[in-house]
Coordinates of C-alpha atoms in Angstrom, one line a residue:
M1 CA 0.0 0.0 0.0
N2 CA 3.0 2.3 0.1
I3 CA 2.9 5.1 -2.4
P4 CA 6.2 5.7 -4.3
H5 CA 7.7 9.1 -3.7
R6 CA 9.1 9.2 -7.2
I7 CA 7.9 7.7 -10.5
P8 CA 10.7 7.6 -13.0
V9 CA 9.8 8.8 -16.5
Q10 CA 11.7 6.4 -18.8
G11 CA 11.1 3.8 -21.6
P12 CA 8.5 4.2 -24.3
F13 CA 6.1 6.2 -22.1
A14 CA 8.7 8.9 -21.7
R15 CA 8.4 9.7 -25.4
V16 CA 4.7 10.2 -25.0
L17 CA 5.2 12.5 -22.1
V18 CA 8.2 14.6 -23.1
G19 CA 8.8 13.9 -26.8
S20 CA 11.9 12.3 -28.3
A21 CA 15.5 13.4 -27.9
A22 CA 15.9 13.4 -31.7
G23 CA 13.0 15.8 -32.1
E24 CA 14.6 18.1 -29.5
R25 CA 18.0 18.0 -31.4
R26 CA 16.3 18.9 -34.7
A27 CA 14.5 21.8 -33.0
K28 CA 17.8 23.2 -31.8
S29 CA 19.5 22.9 -35.2
G30 CA 19.2 25.5 -38.0
E31 CA 16.2 23.8 -39.7
G32 CA 13.2 25.9 -40.6
P33 CA 9.8 25.9 -38.9
K34 CA 8.2 23.4 -41.4
E35 CA 11.1 20.9 -40.9
R36 CA 10.9 21.4 -37.1
A37 CA 7.1 20.9 -37.2
R38 CA 7.5 17.6 -39.2
A39 CA 10.3 16.4 -36.9
N40 CA 8.2 17.1 -33.8
A41 CA 5.1 15.6 -35.3
E42 CA 6.6 12.2 -36.0
P43 CA 7.2 11.2 -32.4
R44 CA 3.8 12.5 -31.4
F45 CA 2.2 10.2 -34.1
R46 CA 4.3 7.3 -32.9
G47 CA 3.3 8.2 -29.3
A48 CA -0.4 8.2 -30.2
R49 CA -0.1 4.8 -31.8
L50 CA 1.8 3.5 -28.8
F51 CA -0.9 5.0 -26.4
R52 CA -3.7 3.3 -28.4
S53 CA -1.7 0.0 -28.4
C54 CA -1.1 0.2 -24.6
L55 CA -4.8 1.0 -24.0
L56 CA -5.8 -2.0 -26.2
L57 CA -3.5 -4.2 -24.2
M58 CA -4.8 -3.0 -20.9
V59 CA -8.5 -3.5 -22.0
S60 CA -7.5 -7.0 -23.3
G61 CA -5.8 -7.7 -20.0
L62 CA -8.8 -6.6 -18.0
L63 CA -11.0 -8.9 -20.1
V64 CA -8.7 -11.8 -19.5
A65 CA -8.4 -11.1 -15.8
G66 CA -12.1 -10.6 -15.6
C67 CA -12.8 -14.0 -17.2
A68 CA -10.7 -15.7 -14.6
S69 CA -12.5 -17.1 -11.5
V70 CA -11.7 -18.5 -8.1
P71 CA -11.8 -22.4 -8.3
K72 CA -14.8 -24.0 -6.8
D73 CA -14.3 -27.7 -7.5
Y74 CA -11.4 -28.8 -5.3
P75 CA -10.8 -31.2 -2.4
R76 CA -11.9 -29.4 0.8
T77 CA -12.3 -30.8 4.2
E78 CA -13.8 -28.9 7.2
S79 CA -11.9 -29.0 10.4
A80 CA -12.1 -27.6 13.9
A81 CA -10.0 -26.6 16.8
L82 CA -8.8 -29.1 19.3
K83 CA -11.8 -30.3 21.3
D84 CA -10.0 -31.3 24.5
P85 CA -7.4 -28.6 25.2
E86 CA -7.2 -30.0 28.8
S87 CA -5.3 -33.0 27.3
T88 CA -2.2 -30.8 26.9
A89 CA 0.1 -29.3 29.5
I90 CA -0.8 -25.7 28.9
G91 CA -4.5 -26.6 28.6
Q92 CA -4.4 -28.3 32.0
Y93 CA -2.8 -25.2 33.6
F94 CA -5.4 -22.8 32.2
S95 CA -8.2 -25.2 33.1
R96 CA -7.2 -25.3 36.7
A97 CA -6.7 -21.5 36.8
A98 CA -10.1 -20.9 35.1
R99 CA -11.8 -22.9 37.9
R100 CA -10.3 -20.5 40.4
H101 CA -11.6 -17.6 38.3
P102 CA -15.1 -18.5 37.1
G103 CA -16.4 -16.4 34.2
K104 CA -12.9 -15.0 33.5
S105 CA -9.9 -15.6 31.3
G106 CA -6.2 -14.8 31.7
F107 CA -4.5 -11.9 29.8
A108 CA -1.1 -10.3 29.5
I109 CA 0.1 -7.6 27.1
I110 CA 3.2 -8.0 25.0
R111 CA 4.8 -4.6 24.7
K112 CA 8.2 -5.1 23.2
P113 CA 9.0 -6.5 19.8
R114 CA 11.8 -9.0 20.7
P115 CA 9.7 -11.0 23.2
A116 CA 6.7 -10.7 20.9
F117 CA 8.6 -12.8 18.3
T118 CA 10.1 -15.1 21.0
A119 CA 6.7 -15.9 22.3
R120 CA 5.4 -16.9 18.8
V121 CA 8.4 -19.2 18.2
A122 CA 8.0 -20.6 21.7
L123 CA 4.4 -21.5 21.0
T124 CA 5.6 -23.6 18.0
E125 CA 7.9 -25.5 20.3
L126 CA 5.4 -25.9 23.2
A127 CA 2.6 -27.1 20.9
E128 CA 1.5 -30.6 21.6
K129 CA -1.4 -31.1 19.2
T130 CA -2.4 -28.0 17.1
L131 CA -1.3 -24.6 15.9
D132 CA -3.8 -22.2 14.2
M133 CA -2.5 -19.0 12.7
Q134 CA -4.4 -16.2 10.8
Y135 CA -2.4 -13.2 9.4
Y136 CA -2.9 -10.4 7.0
L137 CA 0.8 -10.2 6.1
W138 CA 3.5 -12.9 6.2
E139 CA 6.6 -11.3 4.8
P140 CA 9.3 -13.4 3.0
D141 CA 12.1 -12.0 5.3
S142 CA 14.1 -13.3 8.2
T143 CA 11.2 -13.5 10.7
G144 CA 8.8 -14.9 8.1
R145 CA 11.2 -17.6 7.1
I146 CA 12.2 -18.5 10.7
L147 CA 8.6 -18.8 11.8
A148 CA 7.6 -20.9 8.7
E149 CA 10.5 -23.2 9.4
R150 CA 9.5 -23.6 13.0
L151 CA 6.0 -24.5 11.9
V152 CA 7.5 -27.3 9.8
R153 CA 9.5 -28.5 12.8
A154 CA 6.2 -28.6 14.8
A155 CA 4.5 -30.5 12.0
D156 CA 7.3 -33.0 11.9
R157 CA 6.5 -33.8 15.6
G158 CA 2.9 -34.5 14.7
V159 CA 1.4 -31.1 15.4
R160 CA -1.5 -30.2 13.1
V161 CA -0.8 -26.8 11.6
R162 CA -3.5 -24.6 9.9
L163 CA -2.4 -21.3 8.4
L164 CA -4.8 -18.8 6.9
V165 CA -3.2 -15.8 5.2
D166 CA -4.6 -12.9 3.2
D167 CA -3.7 -12.9 -0.5
M168 CA -2.5 -9.3 -0.8
T169 CA 1.2 -9.9 -0.4
L170 CA 1.5 -13.4 -1.9
S171 CA 2.5 -12.2 -5.3
G172 CA 5.1 -14.6 -6.8
R173 CA 5.0 -16.9 -3.7
D174 CA 2.3 -19.4 -4.6
A175 CA 4.9 -22.1 -5.3
A176 CA 6.8 -21.7 -2.0
V177 CA 3.5 -21.6 0.0
A178 CA 2.2 -24.7 -1.9
A179 CA 5.5 -26.5 -1.2
I180 CA 5.1 -25.9 2.6
D181 CA 1.4 -27.0 2.3
A182 CA 2.7 -30.3 0.9
H183 CA 3.6 -31.4 4.4
P184 CA 1.0 -33.9 5.6
N185 CA 0.4 -32.1 8.9
I186 CA 0.2 -28.6 7.4
E187 CA -2.6 -27.0 5.5
I188 CA -2.5 -23.4 4.1
R189 CA -5.5 -21.5 2.9
V190 CA -5.7 -18.1 1.2
F191 CA -8.4 -15.6 2.1
N192 CA -10.4 -14.1 -0.8
P193 CA -7.7 -14.8 -3.4
L194 CA -7.3 -13.0 -6.7
A195 CA -8.5 -15.3 -9.4
H196 CA -5.7 -14.4 -11.8
R197 CA -2.5 -15.4 -10.0
K198 CA 0.0 -13.7 -12.5
A199 CA -1.7 -10.5 -13.7
R200 CA -2.6 -9.6 -10.2
A201 CA -3.0 -5.8 -10.7
L202 CA -5.3 -6.3 -13.6
G203 CA -7.2 -9.0 -11.7
F204 CA -7.6 -6.6 -8.8
I205 CA -9.1 -3.9 -11.0
A206 CA -11.3 -6.3 -12.9
D207 CA -12.7 -7.9 -9.7
F208 CA -12.4 -4.8 -7.5
N209 CA -15.7 -5.1 -5.6
R210 CA -14.8 -8.6 -4.3
V211 CA -11.1 -8.5 -3.8
N212 CA -11.1 -5.0 -2.2
H213 CA -12.3 -6.7 1.0
R214 CA -9.3 -8.1 2.9
M215 CA -8.7 -10.1 6.0
H216 CA -6.8 -7.8 8.3
N217 CA -6.9 -10.2 11.4
K218 CA -3.8 -11.3 13.3
L219 CA -3.9 -14.2 15.7
M220 CA -2.1 -17.3 16.8
V221 CA -3.6 -20.2 18.8
M222 CA -1.7 -23.1 20.4
D223 CA -3.6 -26.3 21.4
N224 CA -6.8 -24.2 21.8
A225 CA -5.3 -23.3 25.2
I226 CA -3.3 -20.0 24.7
A227 CA -3.5 -17.3 22.0
I228 CA -1.8 -14.2 20.8
V229 CA -4.0 -11.5 19.3
G230 CA -3.0 -7.9 18.3
G231 CA -1.5 -5.6 15.7
R232 CA 1.6 -7.5 14.7
N233 CA 1.8 -9.2 11.3
I234 CA 4.8 -11.6 10.6
G235 CA 7.7 -9.6 9.3
N236 CA 11.0 -8.0 10.4
H237 CA 9.6 -4.5 11.0
Y238 CA 7.0 -5.8 13.4
F239 CA 9.6 -7.3 15.6
G240 CA 12.3 -4.6 15.7
V241 CA 14.9 -6.2 13.5
D242 CA 14.4 -4.3 10.2
T243 CA 17.3 -2.1 9.2
E244 CA 15.2 0.7 7.7
A245 CA 11.9 1.0 9.7
N246 CA 10.3 -0.7 12.7
F247 CA 6.9 -0.5 14.2
R248 CA 5.7 0.4 17.7
D249 CA 3.0 -2.2 18.2
L250 CA 1.1 -4.2 20.9
D251 CA -0.1 -7.7 21.3
I252 CA -2.2 -9.4 24.0
A253 CA -1.8 -13.0 25.1
A254 CA -4.8 -14.9 26.4
G255 CA -5.6 -18.2 28.1
G256 CA -8.7 -19.8 29.4
P257 CA -12.3 -19.8 28.1
V258 CA -11.8 -16.8 25.7
V259 CA -9.3 -19.0 23.7
R260 CA -12.2 -21.3 22.7
E261 CA -14.0 -18.2 21.4
I262 CA -10.9 -17.2 19.4
S263 CA -10.7 -20.6 18.0
D264 CA -14.4 -20.5 17.0
V265 CA -13.7 -17.3 15.0
F266 CA -10.7 -19.0 13.4
D267 CA -12.8 -22.0 12.4
H268 CA -15.5 -19.7 11.0
F269 CA -12.9 -18.1 8.7
W270 CA -11.1 -21.3 7.9
N271 CA -14.2 -23.3 6.8
G272 CA -15.9 -20.4 5.0
S273 CA -16.2 -20.2 1.2
W274 CA -13.9 -17.2 1.2
S275 CA -10.8 -19.3 2.3
I276 CA -9.3 -21.3 -0.6
P277 CA -6.7 -24.0 -0.2
I278 CA -3.4 -22.9 -1.8
A279 CA -3.4 -26.3 -3.5
A280 CA -6.4 -25.2 -5.6
L281 CA -4.6 -22.0 -6.8
V282 CA -1.5 -23.6 -8.2
D283 CA -1.1 -25.4 -11.6
R284 CA 0.1 -28.8 -10.3
P285 CA 0.2 -30.9 -7.2
Y286 CA 3.2 -30.2 -4.9
T287 CA 5.0 -33.1 -3.3
D288 CA 7.5 -33.9 -0.6
A289 CA 10.3 -33.2 -3.0
D290 CA 9.0 -29.7 -3.4
L291 CA 8.8 -29.3 0.3
Q292 CA 12.3 -30.5 0.9
A293 CA 13.8 -28.3 -1.8
T294 CA 12.0 -25.3 -0.4
L295 CA 13.1 -26.1 3.2
K296 CA 16.7 -26.4 2.0
T297 CA 16.5 -23.0 0.5
V298 CA 14.8 -21.5 3.5
R299 CA 17.3 -23.0 5.9
E300 CA 20.2 -21.7 3.9
Q301 CA 18.8 -18.2 3.8
I302 CA 18.2 -18.3 7.6
A303 CA 21.8 -19.4 8.2
E304 CA 23.1 -16.6 5.9
E305 CA 21.0 -13.9 7.4
R306 CA 22.1 -14.4 11.0
Y307 CA 19.1 -13.2 13.1
P308 CA 20.3 -10.3 15.3
H309 CA 19.0 -11.8 18.6
P310 CA 20.0 -15.2 20.1
L311 CA 16.6 -16.6 19.3
D312 CA 17.1 -20.2 20.6
Q313 CA 18.5 -18.7 23.9
D314 CA 15.5 -16.4 24.2
V315 CA 13.1 -19.2 23.6
A316 CA 14.8 -21.4 26.1
E317 CA 14.7 -18.7 28.8
L318 CA 11.0 -18.0 28.1
K319 CA 10.2 -21.7 28.4
S320 CA 12.1 -22.0 31.6
Q321 CA 10.2 -19.0 33.0
L322 CA 6.9 -20.1 31.6
M323 CA 5.0 -21.0 34.7
G324 CA 6.0 -17.7 36.4
I325 CA 4.9 -15.8 33.3
L326 CA 1.5 -17.6 33.2
D327 CA 1.0 -17.0 37.0
E328 CA 1.2 -13.2 36.3
F329 CA -1.7 -13.3 33.8
I330 CA -4.5 -10.9 34.8
W331 CA -7.8 -12.7 35.1
A332 CA -10.8 -10.7 34.0
P333 CA -14.0 -10.9 31.8
G334 CA -13.0 -10.7 28.2
R335 CA -14.2 -11.6 24.7
I336 CA -13.2 -11.7 21.1
V337 CA -14.8 -9.1 19.0
W338 CA -14.7 -9.5 15.2
D339 CA -16.1 -8.9 11.8
D340 CA -17.9 -11.7 10.0
P341 CA -17.0 -12.0 6.2
A342 CA -20.5 -13.1 5.6
E343 CA -21.6 -9.6 6.4
I344 CA -19.9 -8.4 3.3
A345 CA -22.0 -10.6 1.1
A346 CA -25.2 -9.5 2.9
T347 CA -24.6 -5.7 3.2
G348 CA -21.5 -5.0 1.1
K349 CA -19.4 -3.9 4.1
T350 CA -18.3 -4.9 7.6
S351 CA -19.6 -3.0 10.6
A352 CA -19.8 -5.2 13.7
L353 CA -16.5 -4.2 15.3
T354 CA -16.9 -0.5 14.5
E355 CA -20.4 -0.4 15.8
G356 CA -19.3 -2.1 19.0
V357 CA -16.7 0.6 19.6
F358 CA -19.3 3.3 19.0
K359 CA -21.6 1.7 21.5
R360 CA -18.9 1.6 24.1
V361 CA -17.8 5.1 23.4
G362 CA -21.4 6.2 23.9
R363 CA -21.2 5.0 27.6
L364 CA -18.0 6.9 28.5
D365 CA -17.9 8.8 31.7
S366 CA -14.6 10.5 31.8
E367 CA -11.8 9.5 29.4
L368 CA -11.0 7.9 26.1
L369 CA -7.4 7.0 25.2
I370 CA -6.6 6.0 21.6
E371 CA -3.5 4.7 19.9
S372 CA -4.2 4.0 16.3
A373 CA -1.7 3.8 13.4
Y374 CA -4.2 5.1 10.9
F375 CA -6.7 7.5 12.3
A376 CA -9.3 8.9 9.9
P377 CA -12.5 9.3 11.9
R378 CA -14.7 10.7 9.2
D379 CA -17.5 13.2 10.0
R380 CA -19.4 10.7 12.1
G381 CA -16.4 10.0 14.3
A382 CA -15.3 13.6 14.6
D383 CA -18.8 14.6 15.6
A384 CA -18.9 11.9 18.3
L385 CA -15.5 13.0 19.7
A386 CA -16.6 16.7 19.8
K387 CA -19.8 15.7 21.6
L388 CA -17.9 13.7 24.1
H389 CA -15.5 16.5 24.8
D390 CA -18.5 18.9 25.3
Q391 CA -19.8 16.4 27.9
G392 CA -16.5 16.6 29.8
V393 CA -14.8 13.5 28.5
R394 CA -11.1 13.8 28.1
I395 CA -9.9 12.4 24.7
R396 CA -6.3 11.7 23.8
V397 CA -5.1 10.3 20.5
L398 CA -1.6 9.1 19.3
T399 CA -1.3 8.4 15.6
N400 CA 1.4 8.5 13.0
S401 CA 3.0 11.8 11.8
L402 CA 3.5 12.3 8.1
A403 CA 7.2 11.5 8.6
S404 CA 6.5 8.3 10.4
N405 CA 3.5 7.1 8.4
D406 CA 4.1 4.2 6.0
V407 CA 0.9 4.8 4.1
L408 CA 0.6 8.3 2.8
A409 CA -3.0 7.7 1.6
A410 CA -4.0 7.0 5.2
H411 CA -2.4 10.2 6.4
A412 CA -4.4 12.1 3.7
G413 CA -7.6 10.8 5.3
Y414 CA -6.4 11.9 8.7
T415 CA -5.5 15.4 7.7
E416 CA -9.0 16.0 6.5
H417 CA -10.1 16.2 10.1
R418 CA -6.9 17.1 12.0
A419 CA -7.5 20.9 12.5
R420 CA -11.1 20.3 13.5
L421 CA -10.2 17.7 16.1
V422 CA -7.7 20.0 17.8
A423 CA -10.2 22.9 17.7
D424 CA -12.8 20.6 19.4
G425 CA -10.5 19.9 22.3
I426 CA -9.0 16.5 21.4
E427 CA -5.4 16.1 22.6
L428 CA -3.7 15.0 19.4
H429 CA -0.2 13.6 19.3
E430 CA 1.8 12.2 16.3
L431 CA 4.7 9.8 16.7
R432 CA 8.1 11.1 15.8
P433 CA 10.1 9.0 13.3
D434 CA 13.0 9.2 15.8
P435 CA 11.4 8.8 19.2
G436 CA 13.8 9.2 22.1
P437 CA 13.4 6.4 24.7
V438 CA 11.2 4.4 22.4
S439 CA 14.0 4.1 19.9
K440 CA 16.1 2.1 22.3
K441 CA 13.2 -0.4 22.7
V442 CA 11.8 -0.5 19.2
L443 CA 14.4 0.5 16.6
S444 CA 17.3 -1.5 15.0
G445 CA 20.3 0.7 14.5
S446 CA 19.4 4.0 12.9
S447 CA 16.1 2.7 11.5
K448 CA 13.0 4.9 11.4
A449 CA 10.1 4.4 13.8
A450 CA 6.5 4.1 12.8
L451 CA 3.3 3.4 14.7
H452 CA 1.3 0.2 14.1
T453 CA -0.6 -0.2 17.5
K454 CA -4.4 -0.5 17.5
A455 CA -5.5 0.0 21.2
I456 CA -8.2 1.8 23.0
V457 CA -8.7 2.4 26.8
F458 CA -12.2 3.3 28.0
D459 CA -12.5 5.2 31.3
R460 CA -9.4 3.4 32.6
K461 CA -11.6 0.4 33.1
D462 CA -11.6 -1.7 29.9
V463 CA -9.5 -2.1 26.9
F464 CA -9.5 -3.1 23.2
I465 CA -6.3 -4.5 21.6
G466 CA -6.5 -5.9 18.1
S467 CA -6.1 -5.3 14.4
M468 CA -8.6 -2.5 13.9
N469 CA -7.5 1.0 12.9
L470 CA -9.9 3.8 13.3
D471 CA -10.3 4.5 9.6
P472 CA -12.8 3.7 6.8
R473 CA -10.9 0.7 5.6
S474 CA -11.0 -1.0 8.9
G475 CA -14.5 0.3 9.6
D476 CA -16.2 -0.8 6.4
I477 CA -14.0 -2.8 4.0
N478 CA -11.7 -5.3 5.8
T479 CA -12.4 -7.9 8.4
E480 CA -10.8 -7.2 11.8
A481 CA -10.5 -8.9 15.2
G482 CA -9.4 -8.0 18.7
L483 CA -9.8 -8.7 22.4
Y484 CA -12.1 -6.6 24.6
V485 CA -11.2 -7.0 28.3
E486 CA -12.9 -5.4 31.3
S487 CA -10.0 -4.9 33.7
P488 CA -8.7 -1.7 35.4
E489 CA -5.5 -3.6 36.2
L490 CA -4.9 -4.4 32.5
A491 CA -6.0 -1.0 31.5
A492 CA -3.4 0.5 33.8
Q493 CA -0.7 -1.5 32.0
V494 CA -1.9 -0.4 28.6
I495 CA -2.1 3.2 29.8
D496 CA 1.6 3.0 30.9
Y497 CA 2.5 1.8 27.4
M498 CA 0.4 4.6 25.8
D499 CA 1.9 7.3 28.1
E500 CA 5.3 6.4 26.9
G501 CA 4.3 7.0 23.3
V502 CA 2.9 10.6 23.9
R503 CA 5.9 11.9 25.9
P504 CA 7.3 15.1 24.3
E505 CA 10.6 13.4 23.3
N506 CA 8.6 10.7 21.5
S507 CA 5.8 12.5 19.8
Y508 CA 4.6 15.9 18.4
R509 CA 1.7 17.6 20.2
V510 CA -0.5 19.1 17.5
L511 CA -2.0 22.5 18.4
L512 CA -3.6 25.6 16.8
D513 CA -2.3 29.1 17.0
E514 CA -4.3 32.3 17.5
N515 CA -4.9 32.4 13.7
G516 CA -6.2 28.9 13.6
K517 CA -3.1 27.4 11.9
L518 CA -1.6 24.1 13.0
Y519 CA 1.7 23.8 14.7
W520 CA 3.7 21.0 16.4
L521 CA 5.6 21.0 19.7
T522 CA 8.1 18.4 20.8
E523 CA 11.3 18.2 22.9
S524 CA 14.9 17.3 21.9
G525 CA 17.6 17.3 24.4
G526 CA 15.2 18.7 27.0
K527 CA 14.5 21.8 24.9
E528 CA 11.1 22.6 23.3
Q529 CA 11.0 22.7 19.5
R530 CA 8.2 24.1 17.4
Y531 CA 7.3 23.3 13.8
D532 CA 4.9 25.2 11.5
K533 CA 4.5 22.4 9.0
D534 CA 4.5 18.6 9.3
P535 CA 7.8 18.0 11.1
H536 CA 10.6 16.2 9.3
S537 CA 8.4 15.5 6.2
T538 CA 9.6 16.1 2.7
G539 CA 8.0 18.3 0.1
M540 CA 7.1 15.2 -2.0
Q541 CA 5.4 13.6 1.0
R542 CA 3.3 16.7 1.6
F543 CA 2.5 17.0 -2.1
V544 CA 1.3 13.4 -2.4
A545 CA -0.7 13.5 0.8
G546 CA -2.3 16.7 -0.3
F547 CA -3.1 15.4 -3.8
I548 CA -4.7 12.3 -2.4
R549 CA -6.8 14.4 0.0
M550 CA -8.3 16.1 -3.0
L551 CA -9.5 12.8 -4.5
P552 CA -12.9 11.3 -3.7
V553 CA -11.4 8.3 -2.0
E554 CA -11.9 8.8 1.7
G555 CA -14.0 5.7 2.0
Q556 CA -11.1 3.5 0.8
L557 CA -8.4 4.9 3.1

């Protein structure tokens, strides 16, 4: 979804846009006006023919892509989460603990990126019977390869692995995914796949109304006994090891009865008609030979890349401390909240999670704290926040600055309402791309920081942590999932995490001057700094965001 900052003008299209170099040379020679006119006319004529040819090819491509369809006749077996989680060691632990806390489940937030990845790898090693994973993005980088290889190790021990991934970043990876799927204990399905596997861009345009709806969920369940839900996808920049940019993000681990609810949601997605086995999307059956060849390549890449943390040591330490960690879980009422893909077919959009948030916001007494990577509340949301402020509710928001935002289109939707939010009394903060203390905990080397958290605290009593941004795409288009927990103790921990993000050395406070113009305040080296335009942003970033803001695309942002 990133928008390129620079589009090079080169190749045949350059002649259409700027004319040919030969024509320019003739114009500078001593030739007369008629000769110059003829010389300049020729490339334009060729450009017109080229344009018509390209247009014809594009229309033809759209027709071909439009004729492709998602396969319907393929072997497909329904499956369900482990029925007896108490038959596993972790399941027994949480079963005993749940009996001491009737009507409650156990929860713990995972703040830092390094232990967030360690925990996921540890679950692959601790799994006795099943692993279920559902992710929007699974990047083909170090963390993606390591976790995939660990899933194979678990499957080799007899653990059943089910992996559901969204299709948006699988371009060129069908063969590798199908090879992993060839393992007898691993099954991989793709959510709402593009029908045309090679001409993906044309396929997206031709089938836009269907494939525009994506599965943005992020969750992992081990033995139907313990789960991790939150904002992190699988990729280096979600776990603090990317060399260019890393995310500030948040997960929540859960154990007890709520895990059965999470598994029910996974099963609903897994068995639905929108989830297609990868084996149905490739042009031949993949075998154990393909699996072994892919594993050989993956393991060679892992060895060459040298993960920056001692992962095996981290996992061993976590496993040795596991019982102490589990004993520190906070027991409280909680539930999974989620969007049903079936709602898209019925109404053309998703709304369950968004409407749930609006209902809870409507019962606020004193305070609303929000940390959302992409924050575009639209008129309805801005009106609701203004009304709450008028009723005496304090509202604080941390979102990305233009310089830290990895999706300029999302920032364009946010700036549409930014000045009004500040004028209506909302405390608005934007993450710096170089946050002070946060950088030591989130960044790798000199890499840039960006915000990816999706968390809300209501009245310091209950919290939401999950995949849902407060923007139109999360609200209406994609499916989302998260945990809603009623616990002042857990809320206090999330607030401590949020307070760190809005400190003056980590963020910009957005304010209005006496003339109604925006300005930004932050601190560096203990000294206050003021900016009168988006801090540390480039002219190109401001231009692109401003241009997108003029387009009628707010509902897609």
